[in-house]
Amino acid sequence: QVQLVESGGGLVQAGGSLRLSCAASGLTFSMYAMAWFRQAPGKEREFVAASSRTGTNTYYADSVKGRFTISRDNAKNTVFLEMNSLKPEDTAVYYCAAQFTYGSTVYTRKDNYAYWGQGTQVTVSS
C-alpha cells in the first residue's frame, strides 16, 4: 500500500523559509516521479514543483520559480520542498504526489499523479 506523508508545514512570517518533507512507503521510490501541489481555500489545487525519478529534471510554477527548490533523496524515500522568501499568497495546504514512470519525465498536471498525501498546512503571515 502506497503511503505519502507530508511534514514541515507551519506558520511563518512573510520573507521566511520552510522546508517540507514527504516520506514515501509501499513503493520503489526511485521509479516514481514526484511533485508538490498546493490548494488555498476556495481555489483549485495547483502545481508547484516536480522532479523526475532521479531528480535530474525539475520544473516549477512561475509563481515559485527562484524561491522554491524541489529535491529528493532516493535512499531515504523522501522528497523535499525548500521554500524561501515566502509570501502571504503562498498560504495553502501543500500536497506531495507520486507517479510511476520508466523515464525521466516531469509531470505537472494533477491527473498525471496516481498517489497523494494528506497535505500539510503552510500559513504565511504578512
Coordinates of C-alpha atoms in Angstrom, one line a residue:
Q1 CA 0.0 0.0 0.0
V2 CA 1.5 3.3 -1.1
Q3 CA 1.6 6.0 1.6
L4 CA 2.9 9.6 1.3
V5 CA 3.2 11.5 4.5
E6 CA 4.0 15.2 4.4
S7 CA 5.5 17.2 7.2
G8 CA 7.2 20.5 7.9
G9 CA 4.4 22.9 7.5
G10 CA 3.6 25.7 9.9
L11 CA 3.2 29.4 10.5
V12 CA 5.9 31.7 9.2
Q13 CA 6.2 35.4 8.6
A14 CA 6.5 36.8 5.1
G15 CA 10.1 36.6 3.9
G16 CA 10.7 33.5 6.0
S17 CA 11.5 29.9 5.0
L18 CA 10.1 26.4 5.5
R19 CA 11.3 23.0 4.4
L20 CA 8.6 20.5 3.6
S21 CA 9.2 16.7 3.5
C22 CA 7.2 13.9 2.0
A23 CA 8.1 10.4 3.2
A24 CA 7.0 7.6 0.8
S25 CA 6.4 4.0 1.6
G26 CA 5.0 1.0 -0.1
L27 CA 6.7 1.8 -3.4
T28 CA 10.0 1.6 -5.2
F29 CA 10.7 5.3 -4.8
S30 CA 13.3 5.6 -7.5
M31 CA 10.7 4.6 -10.1
Y32 CA 8.4 7.4 -9.2
A33 CA 8.2 11.0 -10.5
M34 CA 7.3 13.2 -7.6
A35 CA 5.6 16.6 -7.3
W36 CA 4.3 19.2 -4.9
F37 CA 0.9 20.8 -5.4
R38 CA -1.0 23.3 -3.2
Q39 CA -4.5 24.3 -2.6
A40 CA -5.6 27.6 -1.0
P41 CA -9.1 28.0 0.5
G42 CA -11.7 28.3 -2.3
K43 CA -9.2 27.6 -5.0
E44 CA -8.3 24.7 -7.3
R45 CA -5.3 22.6 -6.4
E46 CA -2.4 23.9 -8.4
F47 CA 1.0 22.7 -9.4
V48 CA 4.1 24.0 -7.5
A49 CA 7.1 21.9 -8.4
A50 CA 8.0 18.5 -9.9
S51 CA 11.0 16.2 -10.1
S52 CA 11.9 13.3 -12.4
R53 CA 12.5 10.0 -10.7
T54 CA 16.3 10.6 -10.4
G55 CA 16.0 14.3 -9.6
T56 CA 17.9 15.2 -12.7
N57 CA 14.9 17.1 -14.2
T58 CA 12.8 19.6 -12.3
Y59 CA 10.1 22.0 -13.1
Y60 CA 8.5 24.9 -11.3
A61 CA 5.4 27.0 -11.5
D62 CA 6.2 30.6 -12.5
S63 CA 4.9 31.8 -9.2
V64 CA 7.6 30.0 -7.1
K65 CA 10.5 29.9 -9.6
G66 CA 13.6 31.2 -7.9
R67 CA 12.1 30.9 -4.4
F68 CA 11.3 27.2 -4.1
T69 CA 13.5 24.1 -4.7
I70 CA 12.4 20.5 -5.0
S71 CA 14.9 17.8 -4.2
R72 CA 14.8 14.1 -3.4
D73 CA 16.8 11.5 -1.5
N74 CA 16.1 8.2 -3.1
A75 CA 18.0 6.4 -0.4
K76 CA 15.6 7.7 2.2
N77 CA 12.4 7.6 0.0
T78 CA 11.8 11.3 0.7
V79 CA 11.1 14.3 -1.4
F80 CA 11.6 17.9 -0.1
L81 CA 10.4 21.3 -0.9
E82 CA 12.6 24.1 0.3
M83 CA 10.6 27.4 0.4
N84 CA 12.3 30.7 0.7
S85 CA 11.1 34.3 0.6
L86 CA 7.6 33.2 1.4
K87 CA 4.7 35.4 0.6
P88 CA 1.2 35.5 2.1
E89 CA -0.1 34.2 -1.3
D90 CA 1.9 31.0 -0.7
T91 CA -0.6 30.1 2.1
A92 CA -2.2 26.8 1.3
V93 CA -2.3 23.1 2.1
Y94 CA 0.7 21.5 0.4
Y95 CA 0.4 18.0 -1.1
C96 CA 3.0 15.7 -2.4
A97 CA 2.2 13.3 -5.3
A98 CA 3.8 10.3 -6.9
Q99 CA 3.5 8.7 -10.3
F100 CA 5.3 5.5 -11.6
T101 CA 7.4 6.1 -14.6
Y102 CA 10.2 4.4 -16.5
G103 CA 11.6 7.5 -18.0
S104 CA 12.9 10.9 -16.9
T105 CA 9.6 12.7 -17.4
V106 CA 8.5 15.6 -15.2
Y107 CA 4.7 15.7 -14.8
T108 CA 2.9 18.9 -14.0
R109 CA -0.8 18.1 -14.2
K110 CA -2.9 16.8 -11.2
D111 CA -4.3 13.9 -13.3
N112 CA -0.8 12.7 -14.1
Y113 CA -0.4 11.5 -10.5
A114 CA -1.9 8.4 -9.0
Y115 CA -0.9 8.8 -5.4
W116 CA -1.3 11.7 -3.0
G117 CA -0.5 12.6 0.6
Q118 CA -2.9 14.1 3.1
G119 CA -1.3 17.5 3.0
T120 CA 0.5 19.9 5.4
Q121 CA -0.7 23.4 6.1
V122 CA 1.6 26.4 5.3
T123 CA 0.5 29.8 6.6
V124 CA 2.4 32.9 5.8
S125 CA 1.5 36.0 7.7
S126 CA 2.1 39.5 6.4

